[in-house]
Short mmCIF file of C-alpha atoms and ligand atoms in Angstrom, two decimals:
data_model
loop_
_atom_site.label_atom_id
_atom_site.label_comp_id
_atom_site.label_asym_id
_atom_site.label_seq_id
_atom_site.Cartn_x
_atom_site.Cartn_y
_atom_site.Cartn_z
CA MET Q 28 -8.80 38.47 42.23
CA ALA Q 29 -7.05 39.08 38.91
CA VAL Q 30 -6.07 35.40 38.75
CA LEU Q 31 -9.65 34.36 39.48
CA SER Q 32 -10.94 36.72 36.75
CA GLN Q 33 -8.42 35.31 34.25
CA ALA Q 34 -9.42 31.75 35.22
CA MET Q 35 -13.11 32.55 34.58
CA VAL Q 36 -12.33 34.12 31.19
CA ALA Q 37 -10.12 31.11 30.31
CA LEU Q 38 -12.93 28.71 31.23
CA GLY Q 39 -15.38 30.80 29.19
CA LEU Q 40 -12.98 30.68 26.22
CA ALA Q 41 -12.65 26.88 26.57
CA LEU Q 42 -16.45 26.55 26.51
CA MET Q 43 -16.64 28.77 23.39
CA LEU Q 44 -14.01 26.64 21.61
CA PHE Q 45 -16.02 23.55 22.54
CA ASN Q 46 -19.14 25.26 21.13
CA ILE Q 47 -17.33 26.00 17.84
CA TYR Q 48 -16.45 22.30 17.57
CA SER Q 49 -19.98 21.13 18.43
CA VAL Q 50 -21.72 23.57 16.03
CA ALA Q 51 -19.28 22.72 13.18
CA ARG Q 52 -19.90 18.99 13.77
CA PHE Q 53 -23.67 19.55 13.84
CA VAL Q 54 -23.59 21.54 10.56
CA SER Q 55 -21.44 18.90 8.81
CA THR Q 56 -23.71 15.99 9.81
CA GLN Q 57 -27.16 17.51 9.35
CA ARG Q 58 -27.52 16.90 5.60
CA ASP Q 59 -29.56 13.73 5.81
CA VAL Q 60 -33.11 12.77 4.80
CA LEU Q 61 -34.54 14.37 7.94
CA THR Q 62 -32.61 17.62 8.03
CA GLY Q 63 -31.62 18.01 4.38
CA LYS Q 64 -34.07 20.84 3.81
CA SER Q 65 -33.33 22.67 7.04
CA ASP Q 66 -31.81 26.14 6.97
CA VAL Q 67 -28.07 25.50 6.79
CA THR Q 68 -27.40 29.25 6.33
CA LEU Q 69 -28.77 29.90 9.83
CA SER Q 70 -26.43 27.21 11.21
CA TYR Q 71 -23.45 28.96 9.61
CA VAL Q 72 -24.61 32.31 11.09
CA ILE Q 73 -24.71 30.71 14.56
CA LEU Q 74 -21.24 29.22 13.91
CA ALA Q 75 -19.94 32.67 12.88
CA PHE Q 76 -21.36 34.23 16.07
CA VAL Q 77 -19.70 31.60 18.27
CA VAL Q 78 -16.36 32.15 16.48
CA VAL Q 79 -16.62 35.95 17.01
CA PHE Q 80 -17.44 35.38 20.73
CA ALA Q 81 -14.40 33.09 21.06
CA ILE Q 82 -12.14 35.75 19.47
CA VAL Q 83 -13.47 38.40 21.92
CA TYR Q 84 -12.89 36.04 24.87
CA ALA Q 85 -9.33 35.31 23.64
CA TYR Q 86 -8.62 39.05 23.22
CA ILE Q 87 -9.82 39.85 26.76
CA PHE Q 88 -7.85 36.89 28.16
CA PHE Q 89 -4.56 37.87 26.49
CA GLN Q 90 -4.99 41.60 27.30
CA ASN Q 91 -5.28 40.50 30.93
CA PHE Q 92 -7.65 43.35 31.88
CA ALA Q 93 -10.63 41.38 33.07
CA GLU Q 94 -12.20 42.50 36.31
CA PRO Q 95 -14.10 39.99 38.49
CA SER Q 96 -17.47 41.27 37.24
CA ILE Q 97 -16.35 40.88 33.60
CA GLY Q 98 -15.05 37.37 34.36
CA ILE Q 99 -18.42 36.38 35.88
CA ILE Q 100 -20.39 37.86 32.95
CA LEU Q 101 -18.19 36.17 30.31
CA LEU Q 102 -18.23 32.77 32.03
CA SER Q 103 -22.02 32.95 32.57
CA GLY Q 104 -22.51 33.95 28.92
CA SER Q 105 -20.47 31.06 27.54
CA ALA Q 106 -22.14 28.60 29.95
CA PHE Q 107 -25.57 29.83 28.79
CA VAL Q 108 -24.63 29.41 25.08
CA THR Q 109 -23.30 25.90 25.82
CA VAL Q 110 -26.48 24.85 27.65
CA VAL Q 111 -28.75 26.22 24.87
CA LEU Q 112 -26.73 24.45 22.15
CA GLN Q 113 -26.75 21.14 24.04
CA TRP Q 114 -30.51 21.50 24.52
CA ILE Q 115 -30.95 22.00 20.74
CA TYR Q 116 -28.80 18.92 19.95
CA THR Q 117 -30.80 16.81 22.43
CA LEU Q 118 -34.05 18.04 20.88
CA VAL Q 119 -32.87 17.23 17.33
CA GLY Q 120 -31.61 13.81 18.48
CA SER Q 121 -34.95 13.08 20.10
CA ILE Q 122 -36.87 14.13 16.95
CA LYS Q 123 -34.62 11.91 14.81
CA GLU Q 124 -35.16 8.97 17.15
CA THR Q 125 -38.93 9.44 17.01
CA ALA Q 126 -38.82 9.73 13.20
CA MET Q 127 -36.93 6.42 13.00
CA ASP Q 128 -39.45 4.78 15.37
CA ILE Q 129 -42.27 5.98 13.07
CA ALA Q 130 -40.40 4.67 9.99
CA GLU Q 131 -39.94 1.27 11.67
CA ALA Q 132 -43.61 1.21 12.63
CA LEU Q 133 -44.54 2.01 8.99
CA SER Q 134 -42.30 -0.84 7.82
CA THR Q 135 -44.57 -3.27 9.66
CA VAL Q 136 -47.41 -2.06 7.39
CA ILE Q 137 -45.28 -2.91 4.32
CA ASP Q 138 -44.43 -6.33 5.73
CA ALA Q 139 -47.94 -7.08 6.99
CA ARG Q 140 -49.38 -7.44 3.46
CA ASP Q 141 -46.98 -10.23 2.60
CA ARG Q 142 -47.06 -13.25 4.90
CA ASP Q 143 -43.46 -14.02 3.88
CA LEU Q 144 -41.98 -10.69 4.96
CA ARG Q 145 -42.65 -10.64 8.76
CA GLY Q 146 -39.99 -8.15 9.89
CA HIS Q 147 -37.94 -8.35 6.66
CA SER Q 148 -37.68 -4.54 6.26
CA ARG Q 149 -36.20 -4.05 9.74
CA HIS Q 150 -33.95 -7.07 9.21
CA VAL Q 151 -32.57 -5.55 5.98
CA GLU Q 152 -32.09 -2.26 7.86
CA ALA Q 153 -30.14 -4.00 10.66
CA ILE Q 154 -27.96 -6.02 8.24
CA SER Q 155 -27.27 -2.92 6.10
CA MET Q 156 -26.07 -1.09 9.22
CA LEU Q 157 -23.76 -4.02 10.07
CA ILE Q 158 -22.25 -3.89 6.57
CA TYR Q 159 -21.91 -0.08 6.82
CA ASP Q 160 -20.01 -0.42 10.11
CA ALA Q 161 -17.68 -3.03 8.56
CA LEU Q 162 -16.82 -0.91 5.50
CA PRO Q 163 -13.28 0.46 5.15
CA GLU Q 164 -13.05 4.10 6.23
CA HIS Q 165 -12.61 5.47 2.68
CA GLN Q 166 -15.99 3.95 1.66
CA ARG Q 167 -17.81 4.55 4.95
CA SER Q 168 -16.93 8.26 4.94
CA LYS Q 169 -18.71 8.71 1.59
CA ILE Q 170 -22.01 7.25 2.84
CA ASN Q 171 -24.60 9.10 4.91
CA LYS Q 172 -25.54 6.47 7.52
CA THR Q 173 -28.98 7.94 8.29
CA ASN Q 174 -29.88 8.03 4.58
CA LEU Q 175 -28.76 4.41 4.14
CA GLU Q 176 -30.85 3.38 7.14
CA TYR Q 177 -34.01 5.00 5.72
CA ALA Q 178 -33.40 3.54 2.24
CA ALA Q 179 -32.94 0.07 3.75
CA ILE Q 180 -36.10 0.23 5.86
CA PHE Q 181 -38.18 1.56 2.93
CA HIS Q 182 -36.57 -0.58 0.18
CA ASP Q 183 -39.75 -2.65 -0.31
CA LEU Q 184 -42.19 0.25 0.20
CA GLY Q 185 -43.38 -0.26 -3.38
CA LYS Q 186 -44.86 -3.64 -2.42
CA LEU Q 187 -47.80 -1.59 -1.11
CA GLY Q 188 -48.65 -1.19 -4.80
CA VAL Q 189 -48.48 -4.91 -5.59
CA PRO Q 190 -51.77 -6.85 -5.18
CA GLU Q 191 -51.86 -9.24 -2.23
CA SER Q 192 -52.99 -11.97 -4.63
CA ILE Q 193 -49.49 -11.79 -6.17
CA LEU Q 194 -47.57 -11.20 -2.92
CA ASN Q 195 -49.22 -14.21 -1.26
CA LYS Q 196 -49.66 -16.42 -4.31
CA PRO Q 197 -48.99 -20.02 -3.41
CA GLY Q 198 -46.32 -21.47 -5.68
CA ALA Q 199 -44.30 -19.80 -8.42
CA LEU Q 200 -45.26 -16.48 -10.01
CA ASN Q 201 -46.09 -16.50 -13.73
CA GLU Q 202 -44.59 -14.02 -16.22
CA GLN Q 203 -47.52 -11.58 -15.82
CA ASP Q 204 -47.12 -11.62 -12.04
CA TRP Q 205 -43.41 -10.89 -12.44
CA VAL Q 206 -44.17 -7.88 -14.65
CA VAL Q 207 -46.19 -6.42 -11.75
CA MET Q 208 -43.68 -7.53 -9.10
CA ARG Q 209 -40.75 -5.92 -10.96
CA ARG Q 210 -42.51 -2.57 -10.69
CA HIS Q 211 -42.25 -2.44 -6.88
CA PRO Q 212 -38.87 -0.58 -6.66
CA GLN Q 213 -40.22 2.18 -8.96
CA ILE Q 214 -43.57 2.25 -7.09
CA GLY Q 215 -41.59 2.82 -3.87
CA VAL Q 216 -39.82 5.77 -5.47
CA ASP Q 217 -43.19 7.15 -6.70
CA ILE Q 218 -44.64 6.94 -3.16
CA LEU Q 219 -41.65 8.83 -1.73
CA GLN Q 220 -41.65 11.43 -4.53
CA PRO Q 221 -43.48 14.15 -2.50
CA VAL Q 222 -40.89 13.89 0.29
CA LYS Q 223 -38.27 16.19 -1.24
CA SER Q 224 -35.54 15.43 1.29
CA PHE Q 225 -35.77 11.74 0.29
CA ALA Q 226 -34.56 12.59 -3.25
CA ASP Q 227 -31.03 11.38 -2.45
CA ILE Q 228 -32.17 7.87 -1.51
CA GLN Q 229 -34.70 7.28 -4.30
CA ASP Q 230 -32.11 5.75 -6.62
CA TRP Q 231 -30.93 3.35 -3.94
CA ILE Q 232 -34.50 2.08 -3.49
CA ARG Q 233 -35.13 1.93 -7.26
CA LEU Q 234 -31.97 -0.12 -7.83
CA HIS Q 235 -32.19 -2.63 -4.96
CA HIS Q 236 -32.98 -5.51 -7.34
CA GLU Q 237 -30.21 -4.68 -9.82
CA ARG Q 238 -27.36 -7.13 -10.40
CA ILE Q 239 -23.64 -6.56 -10.91
CA ASP Q 240 -23.86 -8.37 -14.27
CA GLY Q 241 -26.62 -5.98 -15.42
CA ARG Q 242 -29.37 -8.64 -15.47
CA GLY Q 243 -31.50 -7.15 -12.67
CA TYR Q 244 -35.09 -5.84 -12.78
CA TYR Q 245 -34.25 -2.75 -14.86
CA GLY Q 246 -31.02 -3.99 -16.51
CA VAL Q 247 -28.80 -1.30 -14.94
CA PRO Q 248 -25.06 -2.17 -15.37
CA GLY Q 249 -23.10 -2.89 -12.17
CA ASP Q 250 -20.86 0.17 -12.47
CA GLN Q 251 -23.96 2.40 -12.41
CA ILE Q 252 -25.36 0.92 -9.19
CA PRO Q 253 -24.49 3.14 -6.19
CA LEU Q 254 -22.64 1.48 -3.31
CA GLU Q 255 -25.61 2.14 -1.01
CA ALA Q 256 -27.96 0.19 -3.32
CA ARG Q 257 -25.42 -2.68 -3.52
CA ILE Q 258 -25.27 -2.82 0.30
CA ILE Q 259 -29.09 -3.02 0.52
CA THR Q 260 -29.09 -5.77 -2.14
CA VAL Q 261 -26.63 -7.91 -0.15
CA ALA Q 262 -28.68 -7.40 3.04
CA ASP Q 263 -31.94 -8.12 1.16
CA VAL Q 264 -30.62 -11.37 -0.38
CA PHE Q 265 -29.27 -12.60 2.97
CA SER Q 266 -32.59 -11.84 4.69
CA ALA Q 267 -34.59 -13.55 1.93
CA LEU Q 268 -32.37 -16.66 2.09
CA LEU Q 269 -32.50 -16.85 5.89
CA MET Q 270 -36.31 -16.63 6.12
CA LYS Q 271 -38.74 -19.42 5.44
CA ARG Q 272 -41.06 -18.42 2.62
CA SER Q 273 -44.10 -20.04 1.09
CA TYR Q 274 -42.00 -21.27 -1.85
CA LYS Q 275 -38.87 -22.35 0.08
CA GLU Q 276 -37.47 -23.48 3.42
CA ALA Q 277 -35.29 -21.26 5.63
CA ALA Q 278 -31.57 -21.62 4.88
CA SER Q 279 -29.01 -21.87 7.69
CA TYR Q 280 -26.41 -19.12 8.14
CA ASP Q 281 -23.74 -21.35 6.54
CA GLU Q 282 -26.02 -22.16 3.58
CA CYS Q 283 -26.76 -18.45 3.09
CA ILE Q 284 -23.04 -17.63 3.07
CA ALA Q 285 -22.32 -20.43 0.56
CA ILE Q 286 -25.11 -19.28 -1.79
CA MET Q 287 -24.06 -15.63 -1.54
CA ARG Q 288 -20.45 -16.53 -2.36
CA GLU Q 289 -21.75 -18.32 -5.48
CA CYS Q 290 -23.61 -15.14 -6.47
CA ALA Q 291 -20.61 -12.85 -5.83
CA GLY Q 292 -19.56 -10.98 -8.96
CA THR Q 293 -22.73 -11.85 -10.90
CA GLN Q 294 -25.77 -10.94 -8.79
CA LEU Q 295 -23.97 -9.42 -5.80
CA ASP Q 296 -20.99 -7.10 -5.34
CA ALA Q 297 -18.06 -9.46 -4.65
CA GLN Q 298 -16.27 -7.08 -2.27
CA LEU Q 299 -19.41 -6.54 -0.20
CA VAL Q 300 -20.11 -10.30 -0.04
CA GLU Q 301 -16.59 -10.95 1.32
CA LEU Q 302 -17.00 -8.06 3.75
CA PHE Q 303 -20.35 -9.44 4.91
CA CYS Q 304 -18.85 -12.94 5.35
CA SER Q 305 -16.12 -11.44 7.56
CA ILE Q 306 -18.67 -10.10 10.07
CA PRO Q 307 -18.88 -12.49 13.06
CA LYS Q 308 -21.82 -14.91 12.76
CA ASP Q 309 -23.22 -14.04 16.21
CA LYS Q 310 -23.45 -10.34 15.26
CA VAL Q 311 -25.25 -11.20 12.02
CA MET Q 312 -27.64 -13.65 13.64
CA ALA Q 313 -28.42 -11.18 16.45
CA CYS Q 314 -30.19 -9.10 13.76
CA SER Q 315 -32.72 -11.94 13.32
CA ARG Q 316 -34.50 -10.61 16.41
CA CYS Q 317 -36.23 -8.21 13.99
CA LEU Q 318 -38.00 -11.14 12.31
CA TYR Q 319 -41.45 -12.08 13.63
CA THR Q 320 -40.88 -15.73 12.89
CA THR Q 321 -39.33 -18.82 14.37
CA ASP Q 322 -38.59 -20.15 10.88
CA VAL Q 323 -34.97 -19.08 10.94
CA SER Q 324 -32.30 -21.70 11.42
CA ASN Q 325 -28.69 -21.21 12.52
FE1 LIG L 407 -37.66 -5.72 -3.15
#
């Protein structure tokens, strides 16, 4: 019976160590646009409790004085804590998934006002995620993937503040139209202003039309453009080139790559362009499923 008791305490201890790992991982990854304002202190309190439990379990195990009833109670307790924690993670995951579905649904409202966009926001989101996944570890570890995803999907949110007469104007825009059009990154930031947890991504949205040579919408120099904004810019330019628009034909994948290489180092970040070109063509073109158009060539 003593062996059985020790085995139950050992299993309980293993579950508690697993819980420490899972809570620590949850705390370290919950600082994104959805959970940024949540109570992190409470998470650390829960982590501290789990650590104390694990120490008690270890003490009882190494003192070797567990009776069968104590073994059953300790194993049941750790199993209960594990189940509750897993339930919380599943709930948070489900809420995050629903929030992303809502964001993607909202992006169709942004795109619907411009006959040229047709799924562009989700396309930029998908391409940005591909670039993120291809980044070297030292760059990827500095980027919050969820934040980048939300910034990419909402990058053109400010077009809601641009009159449809400009968005859908046949032919080239005049200088006055461009003055209004150049406001859309800032309008997007203004719309998101009340959402405090989106503060971290506002700059990425505001700077998505900036250029490495400093000749973008707001003239911000390349070294002051965050990596996240540069990723969205590369994805945005590829999407715009690939889609047929009222003022131009759709470019093929190879034509897009050639044009982007020409823009590397002036309009676009050269390292990101090379990284993007290294992603297999079939993976890149699979993202075109987001576009509600057949005007995309290969
Ligand atoms: Fe834009």
